[in-house]
């Protein structure tokens, strides 16, 4: 019963957050100016601009425009029509979302796997050469900006060695460099977090008890310490995945990857209000849903949280 009340409370907070985000995004884009000046030819008369604004509803007060936009989304699932592409926003997002999701999943998968291995090695061998080497790699991965790493990969791997293409979409070889560039930062962060959490877990009494029972070091680390060190890692990983889905725009631009991030940049540049608002709202929804799933996963990993 307590868990149900907790989840109901979180759902109510999620709705409030989404409403707040939608309002802030709408106001920010509304204050950037009139999109009619960009959509119409430079020689358009004032009457033509006014007729266009009236036809699109841009001459209404911002409150009316916001309620009309959010009402269509809630009642009909209609995100509007893109001013730049002249197509339904939902259709454009559905076309680009698989590319971003694929890039995010691959980047998160390799960064998580490598981060767990390196973090575990560094924790078990703390104070030694391997620990120093892993920490150096992790620090370097977090210090290099994504766009700079992407450009370095293009320069050396694509242009000089000619192993992989500089960009594109459609084949597995097009995915390698963007996934490496996007996941490098998160691999480093996971490595450091796993190392810190595992070192703390290895110093606990239950680990000493497991060792006193004669269990192998591998079983002590994997079966006892690592599981209890997963809770902070799960939180960070969930947020990483949400940020990858909503914030891979730099990587997508560098590697010409046709995803949501690149579409968002185009929408903002063209003052395509319905498209830009919907993409940001989608990114916020991913964060909210991910937070809710993390709360549920906490209960699975640590039954004490149920109390």
Short mmCIF file of C-alpha atoms in Angstrom, two decimals:
data_model
loop_
_atom_site.label_atom_id
_atom_site.label_comp_id
_atom_site.label_asym_id
_atom_site.label_seq_id
_atom_site.Cartn_x
_atom_site.Cartn_y
_atom_site.Cartn_z
CA UNK A 1 0.00 0.00 0.00
CA UNK A 2 2.82 2.37 0.83
CA UNK A 3 4.47 1.59 -2.50
CA UNK A 4 1.25 2.32 -4.39
CA UNK A 5 0.85 5.65 -2.59
CA UNK A 6 4.47 6.49 -3.30
CA UNK A 7 4.08 5.74 -7.01
CA UNK A 8 0.84 7.73 -7.19
CA UNK A 9 2.62 10.67 -5.60
CA UNK A 10 5.46 10.40 -8.11
CA UNK A 11 3.01 10.23 -11.01
CA UNK A 12 1.31 13.41 -9.80
CA UNK A 13 4.70 15.14 -9.55
CA UNK A 14 5.56 13.93 -13.05
CA UNK A 15 2.45 15.59 -14.45
CA UNK A 16 3.28 18.84 -12.68
CA UNK A 17 6.84 18.76 -14.04
CA UNK A 18 5.69 18.15 -17.60
CA UNK A 19 3.16 20.98 -17.42
CA UNK A 20 5.84 23.31 -16.04
CA UNK A 21 8.34 22.33 -18.73
CA UNK A 22 5.79 22.79 -21.50
CA UNK A 23 4.93 26.26 -20.20
CA UNK A 24 8.56 27.37 -19.88
CA UNK A 25 9.46 26.05 -23.33
CA UNK A 26 6.45 27.71 -24.91
CA UNK A 27 7.23 31.08 -23.32
CA UNK A 28 10.92 30.94 -24.26
CA UNK A 29 10.14 30.25 -27.91
CA UNK A 30 7.30 32.78 -27.91
CA UNK A 31 9.72 35.50 -26.79
CA UNK A 32 12.21 34.76 -29.61
CA UNK A 33 10.07 36.61 -32.15
CA UNK A 34 7.55 36.12 -34.89
CA UNK A 35 8.22 33.08 -37.11
CA UNK A 36 6.21 34.64 -39.93
CA UNK A 37 9.23 36.79 -40.88
CA UNK A 38 11.24 33.63 -41.54
CA UNK A 39 8.52 31.59 -43.21
CA UNK A 40 7.46 34.19 -45.77
CA UNK A 41 9.62 35.60 -48.59
CA UNK A 42 11.64 38.76 -47.81
CA UNK A 43 9.45 40.83 -50.13
CA UNK A 44 6.21 39.85 -48.35
CA UNK A 45 3.97 42.78 -47.54
CA UNK A 46 2.72 43.61 -44.09
CA UNK A 47 -0.78 42.47 -45.02
CA UNK A 48 0.53 39.11 -46.20
CA UNK A 49 2.45 38.67 -42.95
CA UNK A 50 -0.63 39.58 -40.94
CA UNK A 51 -2.81 37.12 -42.89
CA UNK A 52 -0.23 34.39 -42.32
CA UNK A 53 -0.10 35.12 -38.60
CA UNK A 54 -3.90 35.05 -38.40
CA UNK A 55 -4.09 31.76 -40.32
CA UNK A 56 -1.51 30.14 -38.03
CA UNK A 57 -3.00 31.61 -34.87
CA UNK A 58 0.10 33.64 -34.00
CA UNK A 59 -1.94 36.80 -33.46
CA UNK A 60 -3.75 35.32 -30.46
CA UNK A 61 -2.52 36.00 -26.89
CA UNK A 62 0.17 33.61 -25.73
CA UNK A 63 -2.16 32.06 -23.15
CA UNK A 64 -4.63 31.11 -25.87
CA UNK A 65 -1.86 29.73 -28.06
CA UNK A 66 -0.45 27.66 -25.20
CA UNK A 67 -3.81 26.21 -24.14
CA UNK A 68 -4.62 25.39 -27.76
CA UNK A 69 -1.27 23.62 -28.24
CA UNK A 70 -1.30 21.65 -24.98
CA UNK A 71 -4.99 20.85 -25.38
CA UNK A 72 -4.43 19.24 -28.77
CA UNK A 73 -1.61 17.14 -27.32
CA UNK A 74 -3.60 15.93 -24.29
CA UNK A 75 -6.95 15.38 -25.99
CA UNK A 76 -5.99 14.26 -29.49
CA UNK A 77 -2.28 13.42 -29.32
CA UNK A 78 -1.78 16.05 -32.02
CA UNK A 79 1.53 17.92 -31.73
CA UNK A 80 0.68 20.27 -34.56
CA UNK A 81 2.21 20.83 -37.98
CA UNK A 82 5.82 21.80 -38.61
CA UNK A 83 6.15 25.30 -40.01
CA UNK A 84 9.36 24.42 -41.83
CA UNK A 85 8.51 21.00 -43.25
CA UNK A 86 4.75 21.37 -43.57
CA UNK A 87 4.23 17.90 -42.07
CA UNK A 88 2.78 16.64 -38.79
CA UNK A 89 5.26 17.00 -35.94
CA UNK A 90 4.50 13.53 -34.62
CA UNK A 91 5.38 12.03 -37.98
CA UNK A 92 8.72 13.85 -38.11
CA UNK A 93 9.62 12.76 -34.59
CA UNK A 94 8.70 9.14 -35.32
CA UNK A 95 10.97 9.19 -38.36
CA UNK A 96 13.99 10.57 -36.46
CA UNK A 97 13.49 8.89 -33.08
CA UNK A 98 14.75 5.40 -34.10
CA UNK A 99 18.11 6.85 -35.19
CA UNK A 100 18.62 8.67 -31.88
CA UNK A 101 17.41 5.68 -29.87
CA UNK A 102 19.80 3.37 -31.70
CA UNK A 103 22.73 5.71 -31.11
CA UNK A 104 21.80 6.17 -27.44
CA UNK A 105 21.38 2.44 -26.76
CA UNK A 106 24.68 1.47 -28.40
CA UNK A 107 26.58 4.31 -26.69
CA UNK A 108 25.08 3.45 -23.31
CA UNK A 109 25.68 -0.28 -23.77
CA UNK A 110 29.39 -0.07 -24.52
CA UNK A 111 30.04 2.71 -22.01
CA UNK A 112 28.26 0.74 -19.26
CA UNK A 113 30.04 -2.53 -20.02
CA UNK A 114 33.50 -0.96 -20.24
CA UNK A 115 32.83 1.32 -17.27
CA UNK A 116 31.79 -1.58 -15.03
CA UNK A 117 34.84 -3.63 -15.97
CA UNK A 118 37.30 -0.78 -15.51
CA UNK A 119 35.65 0.43 -12.30
CA UNK A 120 35.69 -3.05 -10.80
CA UNK A 121 39.34 -3.56 -11.72
CA UNK A 122 40.30 -0.21 -10.22
CA UNK A 123 38.39 -0.92 -6.99
CA UNK A 124 39.83 -4.40 -6.53
CA UNK A 125 43.36 -3.20 -7.39
CA UNK A 126 43.09 0.18 -5.70
CA UNK A 127 46.37 1.93 -5.06
CA UNK A 128 48.16 -0.09 -7.74
CA UNK A 129 49.24 0.59 -11.28
CA UNK A 130 45.95 -0.64 -12.79
CA UNK A 131 44.01 1.69 -10.52
CA UNK A 132 46.17 4.62 -11.58
CA UNK A 133 45.79 3.72 -15.27
CA UNK A 134 42.01 3.36 -15.07
CA UNK A 135 41.63 6.66 -13.24
CA UNK A 136 43.77 8.38 -15.87
CA UNK A 137 41.58 6.97 -18.64
CA UNK A 138 38.42 8.02 -16.82
CA UNK A 139 39.70 11.52 -16.20
CA UNK A 140 40.70 11.91 -19.85
CA UNK A 141 37.32 10.69 -21.05
CA UNK A 142 35.48 13.27 -18.97
CA UNK A 143 37.86 16.10 -19.86
CA UNK A 144 37.58 15.80 -23.65
CA UNK A 145 34.46 17.51 -25.10
CA UNK A 146 32.23 15.35 -27.28
CA UNK A 147 32.60 17.51 -30.36
CA UNK A 148 36.40 17.55 -30.04
CA UNK A 149 36.59 13.79 -29.64
CA UNK A 150 34.30 13.40 -32.62
CA UNK A 151 36.51 15.61 -34.77
CA UNK A 152 39.61 13.67 -33.67
CA UNK A 153 37.96 10.39 -34.58
CA UNK A 154 37.00 11.73 -37.99
CA UNK A 155 40.50 13.08 -38.58
CA UNK A 156 42.45 9.96 -37.62
CA UNK A 157 40.09 7.02 -38.09
CA UNK A 158 38.21 8.24 -41.14
CA UNK A 159 40.47 10.62 -43.07
CA UNK A 160 43.92 9.21 -42.31
CA UNK A 161 43.36 5.52 -41.68
CA UNK A 162 40.20 5.33 -43.83
CA UNK A 163 38.74 2.59 -41.63
CA UNK A 164 35.27 4.08 -41.15
CA UNK A 165 33.12 6.74 -42.85
CA UNK A 166 33.02 10.29 -41.54
CA UNK A 167 29.25 10.26 -41.22
CA UNK A 168 26.04 8.89 -42.57
CA UNK A 169 23.35 6.49 -41.49
CA UNK A 170 22.09 3.08 -42.53
CA UNK A 171 24.94 0.64 -41.90
CA UNK A 172 26.71 -0.64 -38.80
CA UNK A 173 29.97 1.06 -39.79
CA UNK A 174 28.24 4.44 -39.71
CA UNK A 175 27.35 3.85 -36.05
CA UNK A 176 30.80 3.10 -34.64
CA UNK A 177 32.36 6.56 -34.44
CA UNK A 178 29.25 8.43 -33.21
CA UNK A 179 28.68 5.80 -30.52
CA UNK A 180 32.29 6.01 -29.35
CA UNK A 181 32.23 9.81 -29.23
CA UNK A 182 28.89 9.92 -27.43
CA UNK A 183 29.65 7.17 -24.93
CA UNK A 184 33.20 8.17 -23.96
CA UNK A 185 32.10 10.67 -21.31
CA UNK A 186 29.57 8.29 -19.80
CA UNK A 187 32.07 5.42 -19.77
CA UNK A 188 34.41 7.57 -17.74
CA UNK A 189 31.68 8.63 -15.35
CA UNK A 190 30.49 5.05 -14.84
CA UNK A 191 34.07 3.92 -14.22
CA UNK A 192 34.62 6.46 -11.49
CA UNK A 193 31.24 5.86 -9.89
CA UNK A 194 31.59 2.07 -9.89
CA UNK A 195 35.07 2.36 -8.42
CA UNK A 196 33.95 4.68 -5.62
CA UNK A 197 30.80 2.67 -4.81
CA UNK A 198 32.60 -0.66 -4.89
CA UNK A 199 35.45 0.55 -2.69
CA UNK A 200 32.89 1.69 -0.13
CA UNK A 201 31.05 -1.63 -0.34
CA UNK A 202 34.23 -3.68 0.01
CA UNK A 203 34.93 -2.02 3.37
CA UNK A 204 31.60 -3.08 4.86
CA UNK A 205 31.23 -5.74 7.56
CA UNK A 206 29.18 -8.13 5.43
CA UNK A 207 32.06 -8.33 2.94
CA UNK A 208 34.49 -9.21 5.73
CA UNK A 209 32.05 -11.86 6.89
CA UNK A 210 31.83 -13.32 3.39
CA UNK A 211 35.60 -13.48 3.18
CA UNK A 212 35.79 -15.09 6.61
CA UNK A 213 33.48 -17.85 5.37
CA UNK A 214 36.13 -18.78 2.81
CA UNK A 215 34.34 -17.49 -0.30
CA UNK A 216 36.49 -16.73 -3.30
CA UNK A 217 37.34 -13.10 -3.97
CA UNK A 218 35.37 -13.21 -7.23
CA UNK A 219 32.20 -14.31 -5.42
CA UNK A 220 32.73 -11.73 -2.70
CA UNK A 221 33.05 -8.92 -5.22
CA UNK A 222 30.32 -9.97 -7.66
CA UNK A 223 27.73 -11.62 -5.40
CA UNK A 224 27.99 -9.36 -2.36
CA UNK A 225 29.79 -6.05 -2.88
CA UNK A 226 28.89 -5.23 -6.48
CA UNK A 227 25.16 -5.72 -6.04
CA UNK A 228 25.02 -3.32 -3.12
CA UNK A 229 27.12 -0.83 -5.06
CA UNK A 230 24.64 -0.80 -7.95
CA UNK A 231 22.08 1.63 -6.51
CA UNK A 232 23.93 4.91 -7.19
CA UNK A 233 25.11 3.50 -10.53
CA UNK A 234 21.54 2.71 -11.56
CA UNK A 235 20.48 6.28 -10.81
CA UNK A 236 23.26 7.78 -12.89
CA UNK A 237 22.81 5.29 -15.74
CA UNK A 238 19.12 6.03 -16.00
CA UNK A 239 19.78 9.74 -16.19
CA UNK A 240 22.53 9.15 -18.71
CA UNK A 241 20.16 7.27 -20.97
CA UNK A 242 17.58 10.03 -20.73
CA UNK A 243 20.20 12.67 -21.53
CA UNK A 244 21.48 10.59 -24.45
CA UNK A 245 18.00 10.48 -25.96
CA UNK A 246 17.42 14.17 -25.46
CA UNK A 247 20.89 15.66 -25.77
CA UNK A 248 22.85 13.88 -28.49
CA UNK A 249 22.56 16.88 -30.78
CA UNK A 250 26.30 17.72 -30.82
CA UNK A 251 27.23 14.20 -31.86
CA UNK A 252 24.45 14.09 -34.43
CA UNK A 253 25.62 17.34 -35.99
CA UNK A 254 29.30 16.34 -36.10
CA UNK A 255 28.58 12.98 -37.73
CA UNK A 256 25.54 14.07 -39.79
CA UNK A 257 23.39 11.61 -37.88
CA UNK A 258 19.67 12.06 -38.75
CA UNK A 259 18.28 12.01 -35.23
CA UNK A 260 16.11 14.05 -32.89
CA UNK A 261 18.97 16.32 -31.78
CA UNK A 262 19.77 17.45 -35.29
CA UNK A 263 16.07 17.98 -35.96
CA UNK A 264 15.80 20.12 -32.81
CA UNK A 265 18.63 22.39 -33.97
CA UNK A 266 16.93 22.85 -37.33
CA UNK A 267 13.63 23.63 -35.62
CA UNK A 268 15.20 26.27 -33.35
CA UNK A 269 17.09 27.90 -36.22
CA UNK A 270 13.89 28.18 -38.25
CA UNK A 271 11.69 29.18 -35.29
CA UNK A 272 9.60 26.13 -35.97
CA UNK A 273 7.62 26.49 -32.76
CA UNK A 274 5.48 23.33 -32.85
CA UNK A 275 8.44 21.09 -33.71
CA UNK A 276 10.88 22.62 -31.20
CA UNK A 277 8.33 22.62 -28.38
CA UNK A 278 7.37 19.01 -29.01
CA UNK A 279 10.98 17.77 -29.07
CA UNK A 280 11.81 19.50 -25.78
CA UNK A 281 8.60 18.18 -24.23
CA UNK A 282 9.52 14.69 -25.41
CA UNK A 283 12.98 15.00 -23.82
CA UNK A 284 11.39 16.13 -20.55
CA UNK A 285 8.96 13.21 -20.65
CA UNK A 286 11.88 10.79 -21.08
CA UNK A 287 13.56 12.21 -17.96
CA UNK A 288 10.35 12.01 -15.93
CA UNK A 289 9.55 8.45 -16.96
CA UNK A 290 13.14 7.38 -16.38
CA UNK A 291 13.08 8.82 -12.86
CA UNK A 292 9.91 6.90 -12.12
CA UNK A 293 11.40 3.63 -13.40
CA UNK A 294 14.50 4.22 -11.26
CA UNK A 295 12.33 4.56 -8.15
CA UNK A 296 10.71 1.22 -8.95
CA UNK A 297 14.07 -0.40 -9.64
CA UNK A 298 15.35 0.80 -6.26
CA UNK A 299 12.80 -1.44 -4.58
CA UNK A 300 13.99 -4.44 -6.59
CA UNK A 301 17.67 -3.85 -5.82
CA UNK A 302 17.27 -2.96 -2.17
CA UNK A 303 14.18 -4.25 -0.30
CA UNK A 304 15.00 -1.98 2.65
CA UNK A 305 13.73 0.98 0.58
CA UNK A 306 10.21 -0.50 0.78
CA UNK A 307 10.16 0.46 4.44
#
